[in-house]
Tab-separated table of C-alpha atoms in Angstrom:
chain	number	residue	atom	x	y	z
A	643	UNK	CA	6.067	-110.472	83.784
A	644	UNK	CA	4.486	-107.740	81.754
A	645	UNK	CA	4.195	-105.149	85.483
A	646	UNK	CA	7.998	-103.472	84.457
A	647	UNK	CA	6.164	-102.377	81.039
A	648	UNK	CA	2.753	-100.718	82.002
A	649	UNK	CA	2.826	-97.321	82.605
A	650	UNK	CA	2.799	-95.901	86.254
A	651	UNK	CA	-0.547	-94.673	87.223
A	652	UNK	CA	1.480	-91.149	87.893
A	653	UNK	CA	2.658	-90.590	84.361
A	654	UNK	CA	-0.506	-91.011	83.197
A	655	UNK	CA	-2.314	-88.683	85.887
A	656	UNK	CA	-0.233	-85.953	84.254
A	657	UNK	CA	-0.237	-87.153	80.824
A	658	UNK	CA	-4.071	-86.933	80.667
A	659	UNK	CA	-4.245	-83.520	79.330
A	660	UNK	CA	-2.239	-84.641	76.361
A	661	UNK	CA	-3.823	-87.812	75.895
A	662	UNK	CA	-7.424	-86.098	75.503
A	663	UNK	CA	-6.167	-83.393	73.512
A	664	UNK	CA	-5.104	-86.171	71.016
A	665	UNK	CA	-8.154	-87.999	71.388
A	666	UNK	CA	-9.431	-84.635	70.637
A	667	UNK	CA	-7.702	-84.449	67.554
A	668	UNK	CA	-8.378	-88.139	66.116
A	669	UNK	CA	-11.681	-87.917	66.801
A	670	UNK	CA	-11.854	-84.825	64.345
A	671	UNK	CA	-9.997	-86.141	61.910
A	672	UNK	CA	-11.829	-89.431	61.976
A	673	UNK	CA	-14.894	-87.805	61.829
A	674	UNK	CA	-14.302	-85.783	58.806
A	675	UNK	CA	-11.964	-88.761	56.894
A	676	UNK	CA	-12.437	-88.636	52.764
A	677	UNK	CA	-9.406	-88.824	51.380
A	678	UNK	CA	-8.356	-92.794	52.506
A	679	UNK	CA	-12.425	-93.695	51.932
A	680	UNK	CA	-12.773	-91.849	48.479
A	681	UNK	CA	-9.792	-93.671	47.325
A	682	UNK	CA	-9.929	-96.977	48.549
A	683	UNK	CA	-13.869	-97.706	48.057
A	684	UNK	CA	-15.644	-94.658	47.395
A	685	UNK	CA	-18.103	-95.197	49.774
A	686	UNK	CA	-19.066	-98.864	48.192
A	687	UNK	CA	-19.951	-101.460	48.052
A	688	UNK	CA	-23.426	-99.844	47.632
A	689	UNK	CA	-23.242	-97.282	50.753
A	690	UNK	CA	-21.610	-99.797	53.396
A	691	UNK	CA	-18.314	-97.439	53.604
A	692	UNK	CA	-20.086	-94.173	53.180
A	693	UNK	CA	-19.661	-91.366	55.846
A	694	UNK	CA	-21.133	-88.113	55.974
A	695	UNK	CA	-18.230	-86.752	54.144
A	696	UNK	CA	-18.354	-88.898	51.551
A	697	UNK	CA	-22.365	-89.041	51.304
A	698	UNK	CA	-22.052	-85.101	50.872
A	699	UNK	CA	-19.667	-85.440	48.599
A	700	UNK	CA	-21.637	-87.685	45.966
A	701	UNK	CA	-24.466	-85.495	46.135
A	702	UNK	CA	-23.541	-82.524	45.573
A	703	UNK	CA	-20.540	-83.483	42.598
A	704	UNK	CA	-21.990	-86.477	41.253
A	705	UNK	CA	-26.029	-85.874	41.342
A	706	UNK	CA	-25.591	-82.218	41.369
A	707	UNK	CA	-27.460	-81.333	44.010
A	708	UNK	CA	-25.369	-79.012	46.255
A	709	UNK	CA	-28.231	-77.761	48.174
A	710	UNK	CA	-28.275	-81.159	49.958
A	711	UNK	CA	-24.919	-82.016	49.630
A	712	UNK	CA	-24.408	-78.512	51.677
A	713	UNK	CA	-27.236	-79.434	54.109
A	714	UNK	CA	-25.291	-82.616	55.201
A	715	UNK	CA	-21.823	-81.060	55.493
A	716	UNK	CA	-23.666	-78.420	57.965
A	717	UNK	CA	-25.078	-81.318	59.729
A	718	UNK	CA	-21.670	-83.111	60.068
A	719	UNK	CA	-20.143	-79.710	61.165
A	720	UNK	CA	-22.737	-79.243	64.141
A	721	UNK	CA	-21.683	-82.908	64.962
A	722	UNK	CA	-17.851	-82.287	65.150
A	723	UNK	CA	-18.635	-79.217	67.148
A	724	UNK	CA	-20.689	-81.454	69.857
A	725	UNK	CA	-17.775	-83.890	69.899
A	726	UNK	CA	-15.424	-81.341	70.418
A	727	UNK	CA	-17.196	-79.478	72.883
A	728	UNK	CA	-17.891	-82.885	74.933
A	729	UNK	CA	-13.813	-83.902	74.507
A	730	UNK	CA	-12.813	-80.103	75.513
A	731	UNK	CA	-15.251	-80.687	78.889
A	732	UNK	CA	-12.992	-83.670	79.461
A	733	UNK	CA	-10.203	-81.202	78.520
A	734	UNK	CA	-10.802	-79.000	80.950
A	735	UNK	CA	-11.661	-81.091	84.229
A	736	UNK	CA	-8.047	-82.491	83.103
A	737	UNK	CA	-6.285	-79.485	83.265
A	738	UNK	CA	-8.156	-78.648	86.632
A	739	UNK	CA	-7.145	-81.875	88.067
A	740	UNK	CA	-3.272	-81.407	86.795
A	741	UNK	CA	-3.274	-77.896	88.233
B	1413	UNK	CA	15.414	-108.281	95.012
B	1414	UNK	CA	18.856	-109.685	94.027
B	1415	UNK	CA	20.909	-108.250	91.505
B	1416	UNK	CA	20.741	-111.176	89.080
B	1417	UNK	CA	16.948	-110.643	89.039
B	1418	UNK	CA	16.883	-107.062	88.797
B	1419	UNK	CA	19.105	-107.157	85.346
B	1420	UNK	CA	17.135	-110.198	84.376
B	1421	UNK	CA	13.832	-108.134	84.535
B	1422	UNK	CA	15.789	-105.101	82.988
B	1423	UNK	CA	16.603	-107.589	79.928
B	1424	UNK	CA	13.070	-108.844	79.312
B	1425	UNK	CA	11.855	-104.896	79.245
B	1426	UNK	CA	14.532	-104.005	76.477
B	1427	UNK	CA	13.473	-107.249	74.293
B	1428	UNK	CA	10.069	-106.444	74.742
B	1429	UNK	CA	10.642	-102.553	74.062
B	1430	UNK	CA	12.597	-103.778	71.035
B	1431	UNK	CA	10.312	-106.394	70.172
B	1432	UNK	CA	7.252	-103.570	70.042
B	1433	UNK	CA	9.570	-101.176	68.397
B	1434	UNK	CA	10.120	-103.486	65.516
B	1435	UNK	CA	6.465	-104.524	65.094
B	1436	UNK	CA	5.336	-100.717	64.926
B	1437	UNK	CA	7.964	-100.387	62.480
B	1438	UNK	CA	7.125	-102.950	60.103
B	1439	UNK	CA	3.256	-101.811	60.812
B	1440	UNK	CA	4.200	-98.552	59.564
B	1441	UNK	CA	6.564	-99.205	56.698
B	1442	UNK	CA	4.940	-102.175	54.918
B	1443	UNK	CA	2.590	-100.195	53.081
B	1444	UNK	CA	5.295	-98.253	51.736
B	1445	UNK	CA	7.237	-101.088	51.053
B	1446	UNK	CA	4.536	-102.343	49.221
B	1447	UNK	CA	4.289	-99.816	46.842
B	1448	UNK	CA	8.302	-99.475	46.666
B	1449	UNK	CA	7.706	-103.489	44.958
B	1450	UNK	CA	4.666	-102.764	43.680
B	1451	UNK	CA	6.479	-100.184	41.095
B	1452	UNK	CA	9.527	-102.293	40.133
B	1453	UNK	CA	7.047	-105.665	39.139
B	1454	UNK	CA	5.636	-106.546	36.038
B	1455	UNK	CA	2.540	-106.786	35.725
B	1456	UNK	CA	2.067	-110.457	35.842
B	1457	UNK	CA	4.085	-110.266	38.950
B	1458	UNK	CA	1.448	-107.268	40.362
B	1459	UNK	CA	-2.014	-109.749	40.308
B	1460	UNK	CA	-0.202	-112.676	40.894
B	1461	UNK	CA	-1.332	-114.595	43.977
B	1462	UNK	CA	0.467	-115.563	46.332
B	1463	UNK	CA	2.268	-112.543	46.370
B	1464	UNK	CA	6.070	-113.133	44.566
B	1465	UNK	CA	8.494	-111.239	46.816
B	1466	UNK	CA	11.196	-112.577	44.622
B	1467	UNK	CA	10.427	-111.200	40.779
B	1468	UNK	CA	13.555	-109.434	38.136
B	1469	UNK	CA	13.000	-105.631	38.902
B	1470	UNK	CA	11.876	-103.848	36.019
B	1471	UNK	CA	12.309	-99.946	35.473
B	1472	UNK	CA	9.366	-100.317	32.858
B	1473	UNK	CA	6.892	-98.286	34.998
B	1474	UNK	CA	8.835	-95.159	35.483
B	1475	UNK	CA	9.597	-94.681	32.185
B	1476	UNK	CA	5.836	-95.440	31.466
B	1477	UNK	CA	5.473	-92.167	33.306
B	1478	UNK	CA	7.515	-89.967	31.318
B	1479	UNK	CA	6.450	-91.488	27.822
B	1480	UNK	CA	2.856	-93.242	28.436
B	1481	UNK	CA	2.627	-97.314	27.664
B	1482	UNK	CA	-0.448	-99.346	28.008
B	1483	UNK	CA	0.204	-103.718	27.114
B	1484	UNK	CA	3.712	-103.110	25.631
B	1485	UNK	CA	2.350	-99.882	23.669
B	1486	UNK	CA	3.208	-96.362	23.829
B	1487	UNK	CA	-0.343	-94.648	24.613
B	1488	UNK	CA	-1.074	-91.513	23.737
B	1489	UNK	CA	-4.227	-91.081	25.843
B	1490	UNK	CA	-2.377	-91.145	29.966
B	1491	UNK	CA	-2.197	-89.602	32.966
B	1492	UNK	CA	0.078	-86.761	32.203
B	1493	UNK	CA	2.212	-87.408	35.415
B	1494	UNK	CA	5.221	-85.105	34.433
B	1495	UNK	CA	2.466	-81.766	34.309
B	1496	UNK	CA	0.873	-83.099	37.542
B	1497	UNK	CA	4.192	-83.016	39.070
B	1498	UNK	CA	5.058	-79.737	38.162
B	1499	UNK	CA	1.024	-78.687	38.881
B	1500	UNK	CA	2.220	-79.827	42.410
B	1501	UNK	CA	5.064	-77.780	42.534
B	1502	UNK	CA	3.631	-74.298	41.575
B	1503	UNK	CA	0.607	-74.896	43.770
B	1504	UNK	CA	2.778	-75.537	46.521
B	1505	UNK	CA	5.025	-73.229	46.382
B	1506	UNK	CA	2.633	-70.497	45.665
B	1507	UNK	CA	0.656	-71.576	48.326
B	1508	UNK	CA	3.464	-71.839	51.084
B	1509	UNK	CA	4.436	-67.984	49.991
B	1510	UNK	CA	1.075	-66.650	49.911
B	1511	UNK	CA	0.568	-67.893	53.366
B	1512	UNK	CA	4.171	-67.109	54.765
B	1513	UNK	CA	3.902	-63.714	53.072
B	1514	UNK	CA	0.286	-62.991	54.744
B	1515	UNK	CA	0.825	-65.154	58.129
B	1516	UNK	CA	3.961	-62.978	59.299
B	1517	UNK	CA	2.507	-59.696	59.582
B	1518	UNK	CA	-0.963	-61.449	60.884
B	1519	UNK	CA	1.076	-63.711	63.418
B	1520	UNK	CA	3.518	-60.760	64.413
B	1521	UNK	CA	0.079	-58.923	65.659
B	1522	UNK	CA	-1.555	-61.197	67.092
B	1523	UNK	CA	1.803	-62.087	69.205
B	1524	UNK	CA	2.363	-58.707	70.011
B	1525	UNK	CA	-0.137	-56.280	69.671
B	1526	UNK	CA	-3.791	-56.041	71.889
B	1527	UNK	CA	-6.580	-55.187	70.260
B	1528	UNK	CA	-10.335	-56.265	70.547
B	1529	UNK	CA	-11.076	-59.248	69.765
B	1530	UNK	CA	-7.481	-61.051	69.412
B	1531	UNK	CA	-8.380	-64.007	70.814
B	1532	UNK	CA	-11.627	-64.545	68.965
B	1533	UNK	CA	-9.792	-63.676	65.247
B	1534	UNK	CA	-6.873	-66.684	66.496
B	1535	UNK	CA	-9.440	-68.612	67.142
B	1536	UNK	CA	-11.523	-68.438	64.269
B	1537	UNK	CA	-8.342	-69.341	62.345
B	1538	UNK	CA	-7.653	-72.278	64.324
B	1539	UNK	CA	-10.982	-73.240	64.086
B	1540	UNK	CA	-10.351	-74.359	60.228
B	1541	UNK	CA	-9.038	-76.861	61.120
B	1542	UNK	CA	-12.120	-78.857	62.365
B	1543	UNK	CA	-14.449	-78.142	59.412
B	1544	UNK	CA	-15.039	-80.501	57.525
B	1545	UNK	CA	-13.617	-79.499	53.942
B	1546	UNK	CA	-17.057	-80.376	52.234
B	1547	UNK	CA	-18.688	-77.057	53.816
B	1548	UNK	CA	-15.811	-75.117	52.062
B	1549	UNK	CA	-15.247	-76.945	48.735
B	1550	UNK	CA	-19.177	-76.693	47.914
B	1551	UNK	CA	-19.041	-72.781	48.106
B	1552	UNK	CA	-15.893	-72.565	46.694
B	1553	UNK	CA	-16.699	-74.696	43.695
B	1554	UNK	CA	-19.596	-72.905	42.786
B	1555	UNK	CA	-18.154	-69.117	43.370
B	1556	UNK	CA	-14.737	-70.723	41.370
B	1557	UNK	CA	-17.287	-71.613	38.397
B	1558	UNK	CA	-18.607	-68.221	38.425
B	1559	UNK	CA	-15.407	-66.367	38.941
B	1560	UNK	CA	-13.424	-67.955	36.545
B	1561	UNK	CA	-10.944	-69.732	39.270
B	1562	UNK	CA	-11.907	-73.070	38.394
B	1563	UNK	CA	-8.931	-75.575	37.108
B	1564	UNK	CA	-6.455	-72.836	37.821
B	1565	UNK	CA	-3.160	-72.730	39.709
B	1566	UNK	CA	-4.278	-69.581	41.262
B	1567	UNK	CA	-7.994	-70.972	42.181
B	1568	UNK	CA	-5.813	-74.150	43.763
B	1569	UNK	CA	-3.378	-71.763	45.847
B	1570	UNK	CA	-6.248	-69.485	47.120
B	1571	UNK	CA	-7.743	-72.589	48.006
B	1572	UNK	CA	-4.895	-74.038	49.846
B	1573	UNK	CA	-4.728	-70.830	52.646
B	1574	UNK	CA	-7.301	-72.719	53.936
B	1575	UNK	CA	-4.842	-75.957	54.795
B	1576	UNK	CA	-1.752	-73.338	55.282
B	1577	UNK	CA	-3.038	-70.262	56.747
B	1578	UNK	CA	-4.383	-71.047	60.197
B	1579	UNK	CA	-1.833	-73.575	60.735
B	1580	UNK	CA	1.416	-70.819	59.599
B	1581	UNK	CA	0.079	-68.153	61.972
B	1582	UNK	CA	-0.323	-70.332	65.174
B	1583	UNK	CA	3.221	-71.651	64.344
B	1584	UNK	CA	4.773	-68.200	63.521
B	1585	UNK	CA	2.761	-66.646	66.776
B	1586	UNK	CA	4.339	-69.389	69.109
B	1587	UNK	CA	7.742	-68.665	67.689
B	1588	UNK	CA	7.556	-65.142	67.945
B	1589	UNK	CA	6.274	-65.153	70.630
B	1590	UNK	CA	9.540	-66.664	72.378
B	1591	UNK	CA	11.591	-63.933	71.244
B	1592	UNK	CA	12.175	-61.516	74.333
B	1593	UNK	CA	10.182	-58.542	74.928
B	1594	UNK	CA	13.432	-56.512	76.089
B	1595	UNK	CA	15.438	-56.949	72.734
B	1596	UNK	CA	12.121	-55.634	70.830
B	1597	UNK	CA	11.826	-52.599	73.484
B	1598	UNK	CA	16.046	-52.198	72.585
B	1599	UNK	CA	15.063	-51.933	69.328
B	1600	UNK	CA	12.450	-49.299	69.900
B	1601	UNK	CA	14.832	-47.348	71.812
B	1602	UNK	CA	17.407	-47.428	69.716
B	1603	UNK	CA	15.229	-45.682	66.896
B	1604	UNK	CA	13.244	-49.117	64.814
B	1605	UNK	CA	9.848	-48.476	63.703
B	1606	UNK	CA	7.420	-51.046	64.270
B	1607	UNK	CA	8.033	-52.615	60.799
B	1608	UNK	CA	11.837	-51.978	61.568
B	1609	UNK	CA	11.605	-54.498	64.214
B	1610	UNK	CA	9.912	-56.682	62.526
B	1611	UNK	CA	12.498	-56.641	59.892
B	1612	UNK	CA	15.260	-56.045	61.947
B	1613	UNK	CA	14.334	-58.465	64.855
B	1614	UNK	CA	11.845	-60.384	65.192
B	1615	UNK	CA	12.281	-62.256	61.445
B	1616	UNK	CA	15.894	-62.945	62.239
B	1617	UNK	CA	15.834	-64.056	65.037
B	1618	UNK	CA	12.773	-66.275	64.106
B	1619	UNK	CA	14.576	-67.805	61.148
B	1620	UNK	CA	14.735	-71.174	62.140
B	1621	UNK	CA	11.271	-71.211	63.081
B	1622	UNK	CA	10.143	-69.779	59.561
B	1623	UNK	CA	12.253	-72.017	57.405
B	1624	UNK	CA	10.402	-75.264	59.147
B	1625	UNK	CA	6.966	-73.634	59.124
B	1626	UNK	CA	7.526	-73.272	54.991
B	1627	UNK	CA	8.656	-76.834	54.907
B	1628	UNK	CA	5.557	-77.940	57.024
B	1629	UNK	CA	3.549	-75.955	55.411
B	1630	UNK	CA	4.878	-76.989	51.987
B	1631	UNK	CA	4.074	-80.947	52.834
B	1632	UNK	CA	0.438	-80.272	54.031
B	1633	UNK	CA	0.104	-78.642	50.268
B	1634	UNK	CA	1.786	-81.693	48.705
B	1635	UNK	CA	-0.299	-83.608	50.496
B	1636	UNK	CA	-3.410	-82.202	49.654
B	1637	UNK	CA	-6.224	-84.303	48.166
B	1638	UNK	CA	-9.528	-83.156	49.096
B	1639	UNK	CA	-9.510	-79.092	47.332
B	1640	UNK	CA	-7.722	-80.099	44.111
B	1641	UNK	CA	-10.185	-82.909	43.698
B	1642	UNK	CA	-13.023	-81.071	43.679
B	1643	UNK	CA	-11.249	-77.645	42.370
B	1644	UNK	CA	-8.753	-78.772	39.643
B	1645	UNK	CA	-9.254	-80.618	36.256
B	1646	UNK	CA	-7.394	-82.566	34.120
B	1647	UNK	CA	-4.840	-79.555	33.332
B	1648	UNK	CA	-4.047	-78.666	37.106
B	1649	UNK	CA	-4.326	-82.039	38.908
B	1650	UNK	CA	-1.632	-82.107	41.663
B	1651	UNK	CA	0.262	-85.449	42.191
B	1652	UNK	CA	-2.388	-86.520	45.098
B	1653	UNK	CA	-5.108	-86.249	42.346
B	1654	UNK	CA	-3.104	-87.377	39.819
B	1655	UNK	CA	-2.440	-90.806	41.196
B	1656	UNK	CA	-5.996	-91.911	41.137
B	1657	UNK	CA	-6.266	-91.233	37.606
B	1658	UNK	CA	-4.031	-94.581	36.740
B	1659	UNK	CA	-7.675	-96.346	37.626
B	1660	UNK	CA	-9.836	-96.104	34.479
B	1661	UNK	CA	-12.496	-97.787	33.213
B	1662	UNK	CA	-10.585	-100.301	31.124
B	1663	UNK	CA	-8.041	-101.256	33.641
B	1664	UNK	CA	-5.728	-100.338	36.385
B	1665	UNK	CA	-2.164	-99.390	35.719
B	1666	UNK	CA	-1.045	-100.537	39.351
B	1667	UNK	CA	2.240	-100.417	38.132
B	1668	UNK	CA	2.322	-97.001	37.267
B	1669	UNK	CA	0.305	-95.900	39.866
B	1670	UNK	CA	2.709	-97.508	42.186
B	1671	UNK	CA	5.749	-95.776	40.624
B	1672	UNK	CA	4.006	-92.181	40.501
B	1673	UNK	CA	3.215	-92.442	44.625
B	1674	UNK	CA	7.264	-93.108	44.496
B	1675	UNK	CA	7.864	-90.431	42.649
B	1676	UNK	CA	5.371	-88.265	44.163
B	1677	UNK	CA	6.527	-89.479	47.665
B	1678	UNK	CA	10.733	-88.097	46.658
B	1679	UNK	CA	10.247	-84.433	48.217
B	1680	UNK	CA	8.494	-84.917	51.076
B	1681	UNK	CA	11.128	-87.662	52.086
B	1682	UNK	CA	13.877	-85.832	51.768
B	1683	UNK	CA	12.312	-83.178	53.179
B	1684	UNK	CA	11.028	-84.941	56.298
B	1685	UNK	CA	14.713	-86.130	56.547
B	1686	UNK	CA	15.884	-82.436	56.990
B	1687	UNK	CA	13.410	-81.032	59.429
B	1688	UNK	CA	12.712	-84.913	61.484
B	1689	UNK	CA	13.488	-83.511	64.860
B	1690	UNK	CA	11.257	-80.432	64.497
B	1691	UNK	CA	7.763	-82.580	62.834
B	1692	UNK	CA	6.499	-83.288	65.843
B	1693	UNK	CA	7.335	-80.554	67.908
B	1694	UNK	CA	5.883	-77.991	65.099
B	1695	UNK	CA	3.132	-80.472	64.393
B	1696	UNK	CA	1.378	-80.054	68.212
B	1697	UNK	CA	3.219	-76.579	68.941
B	1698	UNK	CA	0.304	-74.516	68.029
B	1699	UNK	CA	-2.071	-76.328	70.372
B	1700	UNK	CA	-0.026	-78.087	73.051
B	1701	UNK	CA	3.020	-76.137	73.998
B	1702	UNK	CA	1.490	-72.375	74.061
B	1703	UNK	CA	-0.118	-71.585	77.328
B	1704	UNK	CA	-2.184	-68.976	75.699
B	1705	UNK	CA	-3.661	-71.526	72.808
B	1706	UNK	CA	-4.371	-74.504	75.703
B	1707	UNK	CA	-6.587	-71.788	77.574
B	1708	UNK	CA	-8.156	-70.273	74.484
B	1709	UNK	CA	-9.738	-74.124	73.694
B	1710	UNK	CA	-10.579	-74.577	77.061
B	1711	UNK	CA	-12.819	-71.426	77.372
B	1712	UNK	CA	-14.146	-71.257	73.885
B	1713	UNK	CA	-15.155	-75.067	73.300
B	1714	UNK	CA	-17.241	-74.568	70.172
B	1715	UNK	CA	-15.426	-73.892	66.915
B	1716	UNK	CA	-18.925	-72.587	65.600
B	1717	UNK	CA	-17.194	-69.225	65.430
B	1718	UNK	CA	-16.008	-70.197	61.642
């Protein structure tokens, strides 16, 4: 019943390459979310909602302490970097495969 | 397989292509929708629970905007939402020229002119992108303090380069970038300097591609939350900002917050409206479609160059 709507195994062989570069993307922009967490819960109740971003955010604009607050966002940037470079591994032995 | 099958099974696949359609659809819009009710209830009919779909519309929150109105009121202590719309507006604006007026010469180069290190310099710009904003806004917010930039339009639009910047030159490269090589090298020929073909050429030509950048470009600044939050104060809030400052300690204006997202939400729907078929392709342009971009991620993986 449902076989006429999943995707042939050939579209996605050459599809890959766009599907992890959006991964890619996501993942980044997950990673680094503020905006929908600040305004929604701010990181409450207590610290069950709080991400890096957030965490870095309330100390270094609400306790004042932006050598921390600066600490953690360098922290969170070395983490994007070694998701990205992981996801653009898997970017690459796509592209080889494709080619 | 007979025929009667075959356009059976073709049937089932359009309800259930329809059938998904719809459901992404109402996924998508509801929260929109929402707010759209949210803004035209009372607000008895905002808390009330179960939810009334069916309430008499009131206009009451949007004038509450314009002339401020707390329980039945007027208040002269509100969110000024008619400066925070025009705070928008200059930011934007200001931003999406700085960045046009700085990205065209910068993306004309690095389209067509070699020099060391081109491909590390794109890169680096591109690289933006994946930082998080809190390792900018900290530095920024303390050299803003110092420098005077600090709850100013001009602090706000300096800030915004980094949302516009990066993403202006990758689009303007990849659109220059299509333009022939011969009708440049005509030019040339026929007596243009290299600014005379930009002029001449390459920004004509590239019209279409610069008009949807600066709308692009334009949103992302609307949209912006994260700089002005930490950058602007009460005097240069942008819409984004502005929004959040219907929650106080007293009480929530839902209402009115619901009619300023409305109101805040206007230009970038009408804008979307005029430039729908080229969103997407502009939005992944830059990374996806240009050869040279795909490779330049694949060798350089870490955007530790920023």
């Amino acid at each position: 019943m449902l076989m006429p709507l999943m995707i042939p195994p050939v579209i996605t062989a050459l599809m890959w390459k766009i599907i992890v570069l959006a991964v890619t993307f996501r993942a980044m922009d997950s990673l680094r979310i503020f905006d929908v967490i600040y305004a929604t819960t701010a990181g409450g109740p207590n610290d069950a909602t709080t991400n890096l971003q957030i965490m870095a955010y309330q100390y270094s604009f609400q306790w004042y302490q932006m050598g921390k607050g600066m600490a953690q966002a360098v922290v969170l940037l070395l983490l994007v970097v070694m998701v990205s470079y992981l996801l653009m591994r898997l970017w690459n032995r796509a592209s080889e495969s494709t080619q | 397989m007979t025929s009667a099958a075959k356009s059976y099974q073709r049937l089932v696949r359009q309800v259930a292509i329809a059938l998904a359609s719809i459901a992404l659809l109402l996924w998508t819009v509801f929260p929109f929708l929402w707010i759209l009710l949210t803004s035209l209830k009372s607000p008895a009919d905002i808390i009330s629970v179960p939810p009334s779909f069916v309430f008499t519309p009131t206009l009451d929150n949007y004038s509450a905007l314009v002339v401020g109105e707390q329980r039945g009121q007027y208040s002269s202590t509100r969110p000024d939402f008619p400066r925070f719309f025009m705070n928008s507006l200059i930011v934007s604006l200001g931003a999406v020229a700085l960045s046009v007026a700085a990205g065209i010469p910068a993306a004309c180069a690095l389209a067509r002119f070699s020099f060391p290190g081109k491909n590390a310099l794109a890169f680096v710009l591109l690289s933006f992108r994946f930082v998080p904003f809190i390792a900018f806004v900290i530095p920024l917010y303390i050299l803003y303090q110092r420098l005077g930039l600090y709850n100013t339009h001009a602090g706000l639009i300096l800030a915004y380069q980094l949302i516009t910047l990066p993403f202006t030159v990758w689009m303007l490269r990849s659109f220059f970038m299509e333009i022939p090589l011969e009708i440049q090298e005509a030019a040339k020929i026929d007596g243009c300097s290299w600014l005379g073909v930009l002029g001449r050429v390459i920004l004509p030509l590239s019209a279409p591609g610069i008009s949807v950048t600066l709308i692009l470009g334009f949103m992302f600044c609307w949209n912006a939350f994260n700089y002005p939050l930490m950058l602007a104060g009460r005097q240069t809030f942008p819409v984004t900002v502005g929004a959040i400052q219907f929650i106080s300690y007293e009480q929530v204006l839902w209402g009115q917050m619901a009619a300023a997202t409305i109101v805040a939400a206007v230009p970038q729907l009408l804008l979307s409206l005029m430039v729908q078929q080229y969103i997407v392709c502009g939005l992944t342009m830059g990374a996806v479609n240009d050869a040279g971009a795909a490779t330049l991620i694949s060798r350089r993986a870490s955007p530790a160059a920023a």
